[in-house]
Amino acid sequence: MITNSALSRRKFKVANVYYDKDADLKYLQNKTVAIIGYGNQGRSQALNLRDSGVKVIVGNVENDTWKRAKADDFEVYTIAEAAKKADIMFILIPDEIMPQVFEAEILPNLEKNNLINFASGYNVHYDFINLPSDMDVTLIAPRMIGKGVRDRFVEGTGFPSLIAVHQDASGQAKQLLLALAKGIGTTKVGAFESSFEEETVVDLFGEQVMGGFKMFNIRASFELLVEAGYNPEAILLEFYLSGEGVESQKAAMEMGLWGQLKLHSTTSQYGHQTRGAKAASEESKKALKEILDDIESGRFAREWKTDQMTGYPVFKSIWKKNLQHSFIKAETELFEKMGRKKHEQ
Ligand code: NDP
């Protein structure tokens, strides 16, 4: 149980939340924003900012993505040229290649008081990127996939983000950050003030626990039931392939986690709360703490960096091993039996 004193011992202060009324687009007048990378986040954020009246250019490698940005009517340049032309840069390329691209193409083209904005705190928090001290450095980390960033802007509903100022060289970093947050549409529902450290730790922990732990828990439960003689089809339908879980997740967004439980049968409510609690044993809390320690100490980030620098041996072997598991075969067979296409990435 978390006590009130644990809540008041928080490492990070209670978040200020900023809305449209707190931000002013006038700070972006006469500024050129370069969107570096026109992928998931890049395209959506570029379109949103332009629709908000901001001057936006795109920096990308010259290929099909470049053509897509051109077709969307943007001025497109190499990353180095875009960095030279811009006052503000959104670095929206994959985190693992960001340090090299930043060092080679962006850093030599920066000018005093430029603003560098990230969508993830990762490289800055772990010092994988060297930032000159005479720059503004900010964070707008949407809690939303790129497609949602655009769709919700167009619908006028917005999406939440964590925002932070890491360096304020110009003395205007906060106003600029809020204006940019408004421009991409996040202050419509709330931009939550955070830090590069908090965003990084919570994001990694969320991916590894809410995502990773859950996946392996599903697979271990599948193994257990198959060994006990139950049919893979019945198990996979119950666990996630029917889509019931998605509906519960949507209901949790509307009603809260415990609120959505009332939509389940009373037997389910009883089982959730008596048996589900066993999953939060001291043993599993110990495993969660180990995961958090790896993130906070930088062990996870260093391990992942080493793998990248040596040709991804661990990354490749875990993918290979996991795709060979009998679980994948059972899953594919069930898709076929239901006449559904299993989309491959
Ligand atoms: P993407 O994988 O979609 O980025 C693709 C872009 O990066 C493309 O323009 C691609 O160019 C370019 N790129 C890839 N490799 C290189 C390279 N070697 N040199 C130069 N450019 C390259 O990234 P995301 O949008 O997913 O992520 C961007 C940032 O946003 C990251 O910091 C991420 O953590 C953060 N973020 C992402 C979220 C998401 O939902 N995806 C959510 C919140 C934050 P090309 O196509 O021409 O190869």
Tab-separated table of C-alpha atoms and ligand atoms in Angstrom:
chain	number	residue	atom	x	y	z
A	1	MET	CA	0.000	0.000	0.000
A	2	ILE	CA	1.305	3.448	-0.872
A	3	THR	CA	1.113	5.730	2.120
A	4	ASN	CA	0.483	9.473	2.033
A	5	SER	CA	4.029	10.034	3.245
A	6	ALA	CA	5.353	8.010	0.272
A	7	LEU	CA	3.312	10.234	-2.022
A	8	SER	CA	4.716	13.355	-0.403
A	9	ARG	CA	8.298	11.996	-0.736
A	10	ARG	CA	7.943	12.234	-4.517
A	11	LYS	CA	11.180	12.737	-6.417
A	12	PHE	CA	9.430	15.040	-8.894
A	13	LYS	CA	7.068	17.834	-7.945
A	14	VAL	CA	3.350	17.603	-8.711
A	15	ALA	CA	2.943	18.353	-12.394
A	16	ASN	CA	1.793	21.757	-13.590
A	17	VAL	CA	-0.636	21.163	-16.419
A	18	TYR	CA	-0.808	23.606	-19.319
A	19	TYR	CA	-3.803	24.175	-21.575
A	20	ASP	CA	-4.433	26.260	-24.722
A	21	LYS	CA	-5.089	29.376	-22.629
A	22	ASP	CA	-1.569	29.131	-21.098
A	23	ALA	CA	0.248	29.143	-24.445
A	24	ASP	CA	0.682	31.836	-27.074
A	25	LEU	CA	1.579	31.104	-30.687
A	26	LYS	CA	2.926	34.659	-31.072
A	27	TYR	CA	6.299	33.409	-29.741
A	28	LEU	CA	6.671	31.424	-32.976
A	29	GLN	CA	6.145	34.390	-35.289
A	30	ASN	CA	9.166	34.812	-37.586
A	31	LYS	CA	10.574	31.453	-36.465
A	32	THR	CA	11.256	28.541	-38.786
A	33	VAL	CA	10.684	25.088	-37.351
A	34	ALA	CA	12.542	22.166	-38.977
A	35	ILE	CA	11.006	18.754	-38.485
A	36	ILE	CA	13.966	16.375	-38.672
A	37	GLY	CA	12.585	12.981	-39.720
A	38	TYR	CA	9.226	12.592	-41.466
A	39	GLY	CA	8.099	9.296	-39.891
A	40	ASN	CA	5.428	8.392	-37.322
A	41	GLN	CA	5.708	11.519	-35.204
A	42	GLY	CA	7.460	13.742	-37.765
A	43	ARG	CA	4.716	13.840	-40.373
A	44	SER	CA	1.912	14.340	-37.851
A	45	GLN	CA	3.702	17.053	-35.895
A	46	ALA	CA	4.743	18.859	-39.106
A	47	LEU	CA	1.165	18.926	-40.426
A	48	ASN	CA	-0.264	20.028	-37.074
A	49	LEU	CA	2.247	22.855	-36.650
A	50	ARG	CA	1.648	24.099	-40.192
A	51	ASP	CA	-2.118	24.027	-39.674
A	52	SER	CA	-1.525	26.129	-36.547
A	53	GLY	CA	0.097	28.788	-38.738
A	54	VAL	CA	3.751	27.997	-37.988
A	55	LYS	CA	6.430	28.079	-40.721
A	56	VAL	CA	7.589	24.467	-41.029
A	57	ILE	CA	10.291	22.890	-43.187
A	58	VAL	CA	11.347	19.231	-43.258
A	59	GLY	CA	14.816	17.669	-43.044
A	60	ASN	CA	15.181	14.102	-44.298
A	61	VAL	CA	17.349	11.710	-46.272
A	62	GLU	CA	16.561	12.001	-49.998
A	63	ASN	CA	14.281	9.001	-50.630
A	64	ASP	CA	10.573	8.054	-50.685
A	65	THR	CA	9.954	9.758	-47.344
A	66	TRP	CA	11.405	12.965	-48.814
A	67	LYS	CA	8.950	12.607	-51.728
A	68	ARG	CA	6.073	12.130	-49.300
A	69	ALA	CA	6.953	15.365	-47.501
A	70	LYS	CA	7.175	17.134	-50.880
A	71	ALA	CA	3.781	15.701	-51.868
A	72	ASP	CA	2.419	17.148	-48.610
A	73	ASP	CA	3.691	20.497	-49.886
A	74	PHE	CA	6.596	21.043	-47.509
A	75	GLU	CA	9.953	22.547	-48.416
A	76	VAL	CA	12.286	19.571	-47.903
A	77	TYR	CA	16.047	19.733	-47.323
A	78	THR	CA	18.825	17.439	-46.220
A	79	ILE	CA	19.016	17.224	-42.439
A	80	ALA	CA	22.113	19.446	-42.383
A	81	GLU	CA	20.494	22.116	-44.595
A	82	ALA	CA	17.271	22.099	-42.602
A	83	ALA	CA	19.237	22.476	-39.355
A	84	LYS	CA	21.069	25.460	-40.851
A	85	LYS	CA	17.852	27.180	-41.962
A	86	ALA	CA	15.835	26.625	-38.799
A	87	ASP	CA	15.526	28.435	-35.469
A	88	ILE	CA	13.775	25.475	-33.884
A	89	MET	CA	14.401	21.784	-34.570
A	90	PHE	CA	12.178	18.833	-33.685
A	91	ILE	CA	14.390	15.736	-33.619
A	92	LEU	CA	11.989	13.019	-34.722
A	93	ILE	CA	14.186	10.153	-35.893
A	94	PRO	CA	14.597	6.783	-34.139
A	95	ASP	CA	16.334	7.101	-30.761
A	96	GLU	CA	19.107	4.602	-31.544
A	97	ILE	CA	20.389	6.491	-34.607
A	98	MET	CA	19.788	9.972	-33.171
A	99	PRO	CA	23.244	10.502	-31.542
A	100	GLN	CA	25.185	9.856	-34.778
A	101	VAL	CA	22.855	11.974	-36.947
A	102	PHE	CA	22.863	14.764	-34.355
A	103	GLU	CA	26.658	14.804	-34.099
A	104	ALA	CA	27.327	14.652	-37.853
A	105	GLU	CA	24.542	16.720	-39.385
A	106	ILE	CA	22.809	18.894	-36.823
A	107	LEU	CA	25.479	19.999	-34.342
A	108	PRO	CA	27.741	21.717	-36.943
A	109	ASN	CA	24.765	23.765	-38.181
A	110	LEU	CA	23.401	25.064	-34.904
A	111	GLU	CA	23.438	28.709	-33.891
A	112	LYS	CA	23.336	30.306	-30.463
A	113	ASN	CA	19.826	30.349	-28.943
A	114	ASN	CA	18.389	27.773	-31.338
A	115	LEU	CA	15.817	25.517	-29.723
A	116	ILE	CA	16.183	21.746	-29.943
A	117	ASN	CA	13.024	19.835	-29.099
A	118	PHE	CA	12.886	16.087	-28.442
A	119	ALA	CA	9.907	13.708	-28.300
A	120	SER	CA	11.710	11.357	-25.925
A	121	GLY	CA	14.062	12.133	-23.048
A	122	TYR	CA	16.192	9.023	-23.637
A	123	ASN	CA	19.343	10.298	-25.405
A	124	VAL	CA	19.602	13.491	-23.380
A	125	HIS	CA	18.969	11.818	-20.034
A	126	TYR	CA	21.598	9.112	-20.630
A	127	ASP	CA	24.090	11.659	-22.075
A	128	PHE	CA	24.232	9.968	-25.481
A	129	ILE	CA	23.928	13.412	-27.101
A	130	ASN	CA	26.239	16.324	-26.351
A	131	LEU	CA	24.281	19.530	-26.323
A	132	PRO	CA	25.950	22.932	-26.538
A	133	SER	CA	25.113	25.051	-23.490
A	134	ASP	CA	23.968	28.075	-25.538
A	135	MET	CA	20.841	26.309	-26.866
A	136	ASP	CA	17.319	25.936	-25.531
A	137	VAL	CA	16.565	22.247	-25.054
A	138	THR	CA	12.988	21.105	-24.559
A	139	LEU	CA	10.811	18.024	-24.564
A	140	ILE	CA	7.312	17.395	-25.889
A	141	ALA	CA	6.685	13.673	-25.507
A	142	PRO	CA	3.233	12.818	-26.817
A	143	ARG	CA	1.531	9.969	-24.958
A	144	MET	CA	0.136	8.968	-28.321
A	145	ILE	CA	1.258	7.202	-31.503
A	146	GLY	CA	1.960	9.445	-34.504
A	147	LYS	CA	-1.315	8.621	-36.245
A	148	GLY	CA	-3.281	9.630	-33.156
A	149	VAL	CA	-1.306	12.897	-32.919
A	150	ARG	CA	-2.647	13.889	-36.346
A	151	ASP	CA	-6.140	12.352	-36.157
A	152	ARG	CA	-6.910	13.935	-32.811
A	153	PHE	CA	-5.636	17.324	-33.993
A	154	VAL	CA	-7.938	17.148	-37.026
A	155	GLU	CA	-10.888	16.046	-34.840
A	156	GLY	CA	-10.078	18.887	-32.435
A	157	THR	CA	-9.777	16.559	-29.444
A	158	GLY	CA	-5.999	16.711	-28.787
A	159	PHE	CA	-3.786	14.282	-26.865
A	160	PRO	CA	-1.765	14.450	-23.629
A	161	SER	CA	2.026	14.937	-23.475
A	162	LEU	CA	4.828	15.269	-20.978
A	163	ILE	CA	6.776	18.496	-21.503
A	164	ALA	CA	10.000	19.852	-20.013
A	165	VAL	CA	12.649	22.512	-20.320
A	166	HIS	CA	16.128	21.015	-19.954
A	167	GLN	CA	18.127	24.141	-20.868
A	168	ASP	CA	16.965	27.727	-21.137
A	169	ALA	CA	19.670	29.716	-22.924
A	170	SER	CA	17.397	32.299	-24.558
A	171	GLY	CA	15.367	33.066	-21.438
A	172	GLN	CA	12.259	32.252	-23.501
A	173	ALA	CA	12.430	28.458	-23.591
A	174	LYS	CA	9.278	27.948	-21.532
A	175	GLN	CA	7.116	30.295	-23.638
A	176	LEU	CA	8.485	28.735	-26.825
A	177	LEU	CA	7.875	25.232	-25.497
A	178	LEU	CA	4.264	26.052	-24.596
A	179	ALA	CA	3.672	27.673	-27.993
A	180	LEU	CA	5.074	24.584	-29.747
A	181	ALA	CA	2.955	22.319	-27.550
A	182	LYS	CA	-0.104	24.342	-28.531
A	183	GLY	CA	0.935	24.213	-32.190
A	184	ILE	CA	1.005	20.413	-32.270
A	185	GLY	CA	-2.294	20.234	-30.385
A	186	THR	CA	-1.341	18.825	-27.000
A	187	THR	CA	-2.416	21.761	-24.792
A	188	LYS	CA	-6.002	21.060	-25.892
A	189	VAL	CA	-6.203	18.255	-23.288
A	190	GLY	CA	-3.154	19.030	-21.187
A	191	ALA	CA	0.633	19.240	-21.403
A	192	PHE	CA	2.001	17.873	-18.112
A	193	GLU	CA	5.243	19.448	-16.891
A	194	SER	CA	7.859	16.764	-16.313
A	195	SER	CA	11.603	16.316	-16.855
A	196	PHE	CA	13.813	14.386	-19.268
A	197	GLU	CA	14.635	11.977	-16.441
A	198	GLU	CA	11.056	11.326	-15.368
A	199	GLU	CA	9.819	10.887	-18.956
A	200	THR	CA	12.622	8.449	-19.737
A	201	VAL	CA	12.285	6.303	-16.619
A	202	VAL	CA	8.483	6.126	-16.683
A	203	ASP	CA	8.391	5.488	-20.447
A	204	LEU	CA	10.931	2.643	-20.287
A	205	PHE	CA	9.276	1.147	-17.230
A	206	GLY	CA	5.873	1.325	-18.938
A	207	GLU	CA	7.176	-0.377	-22.087
A	208	GLN	CA	9.002	-3.070	-20.175
A	209	VAL	CA	6.346	-3.803	-17.570
A	210	MET	CA	2.928	-2.852	-19.005
A	211	GLY	CA	4.034	-4.213	-22.386
A	212	GLY	CA	6.824	-6.753	-21.897
A	213	PHE	CA	5.751	-8.274	-18.580
A	214	LYS	CA	2.214	-8.655	-19.902
A	215	MET	CA	3.362	-10.416	-23.097
A	216	PHE	CA	5.475	-12.928	-21.207
A	217	ASN	CA	2.742	-13.393	-18.615
A	218	ILE	CA	0.321	-14.268	-21.419
A	219	ARG	CA	2.812	-16.716	-22.910
A	220	ALA	CA	3.616	-18.358	-19.579
A	221	SER	CA	-0.103	-18.708	-18.852
A	222	PHE	CA	-0.591	-20.197	-22.326
A	223	GLU	CA	2.174	-22.770	-21.646
A	224	LEU	CA	0.642	-23.660	-18.307
A	225	LEU	CA	-2.838	-24.262	-19.718
A	226	VAL	CA	-1.579	-26.198	-22.784
A	227	GLU	CA	0.469	-28.430	-20.484
A	228	ALA	CA	-2.683	-28.944	-18.416
A	229	GLY	CA	-4.449	-30.192	-21.581
A	230	TYR	CA	-6.495	-27.185	-22.704
A	231	ASN	CA	-6.904	-26.138	-26.347
A	232	PRO	CA	-4.728	-23.312	-27.689
A	233	GLU	CA	-7.762	-21.818	-29.480
A	234	ALA	CA	-9.817	-21.531	-26.314
A	235	ILE	CA	-6.863	-20.028	-24.441
A	236	LEU	CA	-5.880	-17.443	-27.054
A	237	LEU	CA	-9.466	-16.323	-27.589
A	238	GLU	CA	-9.863	-15.844	-23.853
A	239	PHE	CA	-6.538	-14.048	-23.453
A	240	TYR	CA	-6.659	-11.476	-26.275
A	241	LEU	CA	-7.613	-12.653	-29.752
A	242	SER	CA	-11.355	-12.077	-29.291
A	243	GLY	CA	-10.743	-8.366	-28.719
A	244	GLU	CA	-12.571	-8.397	-25.379
A	245	GLY	CA	-9.509	-6.987	-23.641
A	246	VAL	CA	-9.473	-3.971	-25.969
A	247	GLU	CA	-13.044	-3.202	-24.953
A	248	SER	CA	-12.076	-3.456	-21.269
A	249	GLN	CA	-9.142	-1.138	-21.865
A	250	LYS	CA	-11.387	1.403	-23.593
A	251	ALA	CA	-13.862	1.144	-20.716
A	252	ALA	CA	-10.996	1.719	-18.237
A	253	MET	CA	-10.175	4.973	-20.054
A	254	GLU	CA	-13.761	6.117	-19.554
A	255	MET	CA	-14.547	4.653	-16.126
A	256	GLY	CA	-11.198	4.017	-14.434
A	257	LEU	CA	-9.503	0.650	-13.845
A	258	TRP	CA	-11.717	-0.493	-10.992
A	259	GLY	CA	-14.761	1.252	-12.512
A	260	GLN	CA	-14.602	-0.890	-15.660
A	261	LEU	CA	-14.560	-4.022	-13.504
A	262	LYS	CA	-18.251	-3.429	-12.784
A	263	LEU	CA	-18.968	-4.264	-16.453
A	264	HIS	CA	-17.764	-7.837	-15.822
A	265	SER	CA	-19.812	-10.625	-14.257
A	266	THR	CA	-19.795	-10.754	-10.450
A	267	THR	CA	-17.875	-14.055	-10.637
A	268	SER	CA	-15.270	-12.247	-12.709
A	269	GLN	CA	-15.184	-9.334	-10.262
A	270	TYR	CA	-14.626	-11.772	-7.378
A	271	GLY	CA	-11.908	-13.659	-9.287
A	272	HIS	CA	-10.144	-10.490	-10.451
A	273	GLN	CA	-9.827	-9.193	-6.916
A	274	THR	CA	-9.028	-12.401	-5.061
A	275	ARG	CA	-6.780	-14.212	-7.585
A	276	GLY	CA	-5.438	-11.204	-9.482
A	277	ALA	CA	-3.923	-9.895	-6.275
A	278	LYS	CA	-1.632	-12.952	-6.143
A	279	ALA	CA	0.214	-11.560	-9.195
A	280	ALA	CA	1.363	-8.608	-7.089
A	281	SER	CA	3.314	-10.853	-4.689
A	282	GLU	CA	6.477	-9.706	-2.930
A	283	GLU	CA	8.386	-11.852	-5.434
A	284	SER	CA	6.971	-10.047	-8.451
A	285	LYS	CA	7.454	-6.649	-6.796
A	286	LYS	CA	11.111	-7.622	-6.420
A	287	ALA	CA	11.292	-8.274	-10.174
A	288	LEU	CA	9.643	-4.907	-10.876
A	289	LYS	CA	12.175	-3.211	-8.619
A	290	GLU	CA	15.029	-4.885	-10.508
A	291	ILE	CA	13.620	-3.538	-13.767
A	292	LEU	CA	13.385	-0.042	-12.284
A	293	ASP	CA	16.962	-0.271	-10.938
A	294	ASP	CA	18.244	-1.237	-14.403
A	295	ILE	CA	16.537	1.807	-15.898
A	296	GLU	CA	17.500	4.303	-13.195
A	297	SER	CA	21.138	3.198	-13.044
A	298	GLY	CA	21.473	3.365	-16.852
A	299	ARG	CA	22.283	-0.387	-16.986
A	300	PHE	CA	19.487	-1.049	-19.474
A	301	ALA	CA	20.503	1.882	-21.725
A	302	ARG	CA	24.199	0.862	-21.697
A	303	GLU	CA	23.359	-2.779	-22.414
A	304	TRP	CA	21.132	-1.750	-25.362
A	305	LYS	CA	23.806	0.665	-26.674
A	306	THR	CA	26.432	-2.105	-26.557
A	307	ASP	CA	24.117	-4.388	-28.512
A	308	GLN	CA	23.583	-1.680	-31.167
A	309	MET	CA	27.321	-1.040	-31.476
A	310	THR	CA	28.134	-4.726	-31.932
A	311	GLY	CA	25.592	-5.419	-34.681
A	312	TYR	CA	22.511	-6.220	-32.555
A	313	PRO	CA	23.405	-9.831	-31.572
A	314	VAL	CA	21.055	-9.985	-28.564
A	315	PHE	CA	18.233	-8.120	-30.309
A	316	LYS	CA	18.388	-10.491	-33.282
A	317	SER	CA	18.634	-13.632	-31.172
A	318	ILE	CA	15.692	-12.777	-28.861
A	319	TRP	CA	13.504	-12.051	-31.891
A	320	LYS	CA	14.535	-15.349	-33.488
A	321	LYS	CA	13.990	-17.324	-30.301
A	322	ASN	CA	10.607	-15.785	-29.526
A	323	LEU	CA	9.263	-16.225	-33.055
A	324	GLN	CA	10.191	-19.923	-32.924
A	325	HIS	CA	8.059	-20.515	-29.814
A	326	SER	CA	5.069	-22.861	-30.217
A	327	PHE	CA	2.861	-19.983	-29.058
A	328	ILE	CA	3.376	-18.209	-32.429
A	329	LYS	CA	2.358	-21.346	-34.348
A	330	ALA	CA	-0.819	-21.690	-32.278
A	331	GLU	CA	-1.604	-18.024	-32.791
A	332	THR	CA	-1.138	-18.237	-36.583
A	333	GLU	CA	-3.352	-21.334	-36.772
A	334	LEU	CA	-6.112	-19.599	-34.847
A	335	PHE	CA	-6.000	-16.594	-37.189
A	336	GLU	CA	-6.438	-19.017	-40.112
A	337	LYS	CA	-9.321	-20.847	-38.436
A	338	MET	CA	-11.109	-17.547	-37.860
A	339	GLY	CA	-10.518	-16.522	-41.505
A	340	ARG	CA	-8.533	-13.518	-40.337
A	341	LYS	CA	-5.336	-12.257	-41.894
A	342	LYS	CA	-2.413	-11.955	-39.512
A	343	HIS	CA	-0.746	-8.722	-40.592
A	344	GLU	CA	3.036	-8.909	-40.664
A	345	GLN	CA	5.131	-5.763	-40.072
B	1	NDP	P1	10.288	6.820	-36.942
B	1	NDP	O1	10.893	5.481	-36.848
B	1	NDP	O2	8.905	6.899	-37.517
B	1	NDP	O3	11.277	7.795	-37.742
B	1	NDP	C1	11.402	7.662	-39.033
B	1	NDP	C2	12.159	8.872	-39.572
B	1	NDP	O4	13.535	8.788	-39.201
B	1	NDP	C3	12.060	8.864	-41.059
B	1	NDP	O5	11.990	10.166	-41.543
B	1	NDP	C4	13.380	8.190	-41.411
B	1	NDP	O6	13.828	8.543	-42.681
B	1	NDP	C5	14.311	8.795	-40.377
B	1	NDP	N1	15.519	7.989	-40.274
B	1	NDP	C6	15.603	6.665	-39.989
B	1	NDP	N2	16.897	6.258	-40.016
B	1	NDP	C7	17.624	7.341	-40.341
B	1	NDP	C8	19.020	7.574	-40.521
B	1	NDP	N3	19.922	6.599	-40.366
B	1	NDP	N4	19.432	8.826	-40.858
B	1	NDP	C9	18.534	9.832	-40.997
B	1	NDP	N5	17.202	9.678	-40.844
B	1	NDP	C10	16.749	8.458	-40.507
B	1	NDP	O7	10.365	7.549	-35.542
B	1	NDP	P2	9.199	7.871	-34.531
B	1	NDP	O8	8.360	8.952	-35.102
B	1	NDP	O9	8.553	6.609	-34.066
B	1	NDP	O10	10.049	8.427	-33.301
B	1	NDP	C11	10.646	9.718	-33.346
B	1	NDP	C12	10.827	10.189	-31.918
B	1	NDP	O11	9.547	10.276	-31.312
B	1	NDP	C13	11.654	9.237	-31.058
B	1	NDP	O12	12.412	10.009	-30.174
B	1	NDP	C14	10.585	8.458	-30.288
B	1	NDP	O13	11.045	7.958	-29.050
B	1	NDP	C15	9.550	9.550	-30.080
B	1	NDP	N6	8.192	9.082	-29.838
B	1	NDP	C16	7.614	8.191	-30.692
B	1	NDP	C17	6.298	7.790	-30.487
B	1	NDP	C18	5.616	6.871	-31.470
B	1	NDP	O14	4.408	6.645	-31.286
B	1	NDP	N7	6.254	6.352	-32.495
B	1	NDP	C19	5.505	8.266	-29.334
B	1	NDP	C20	6.183	9.278	-28.560
B	1	NDP	C21	7.482	9.642	-28.793
B	1	NDP	P3	13.519	7.553	-43.921
B	1	NDP	O15	12.107	7.103	-43.859
B	1	NDP	O16	13.786	8.439	-45.041
B	1	NDP	O17	14.449	6.396	-43.751
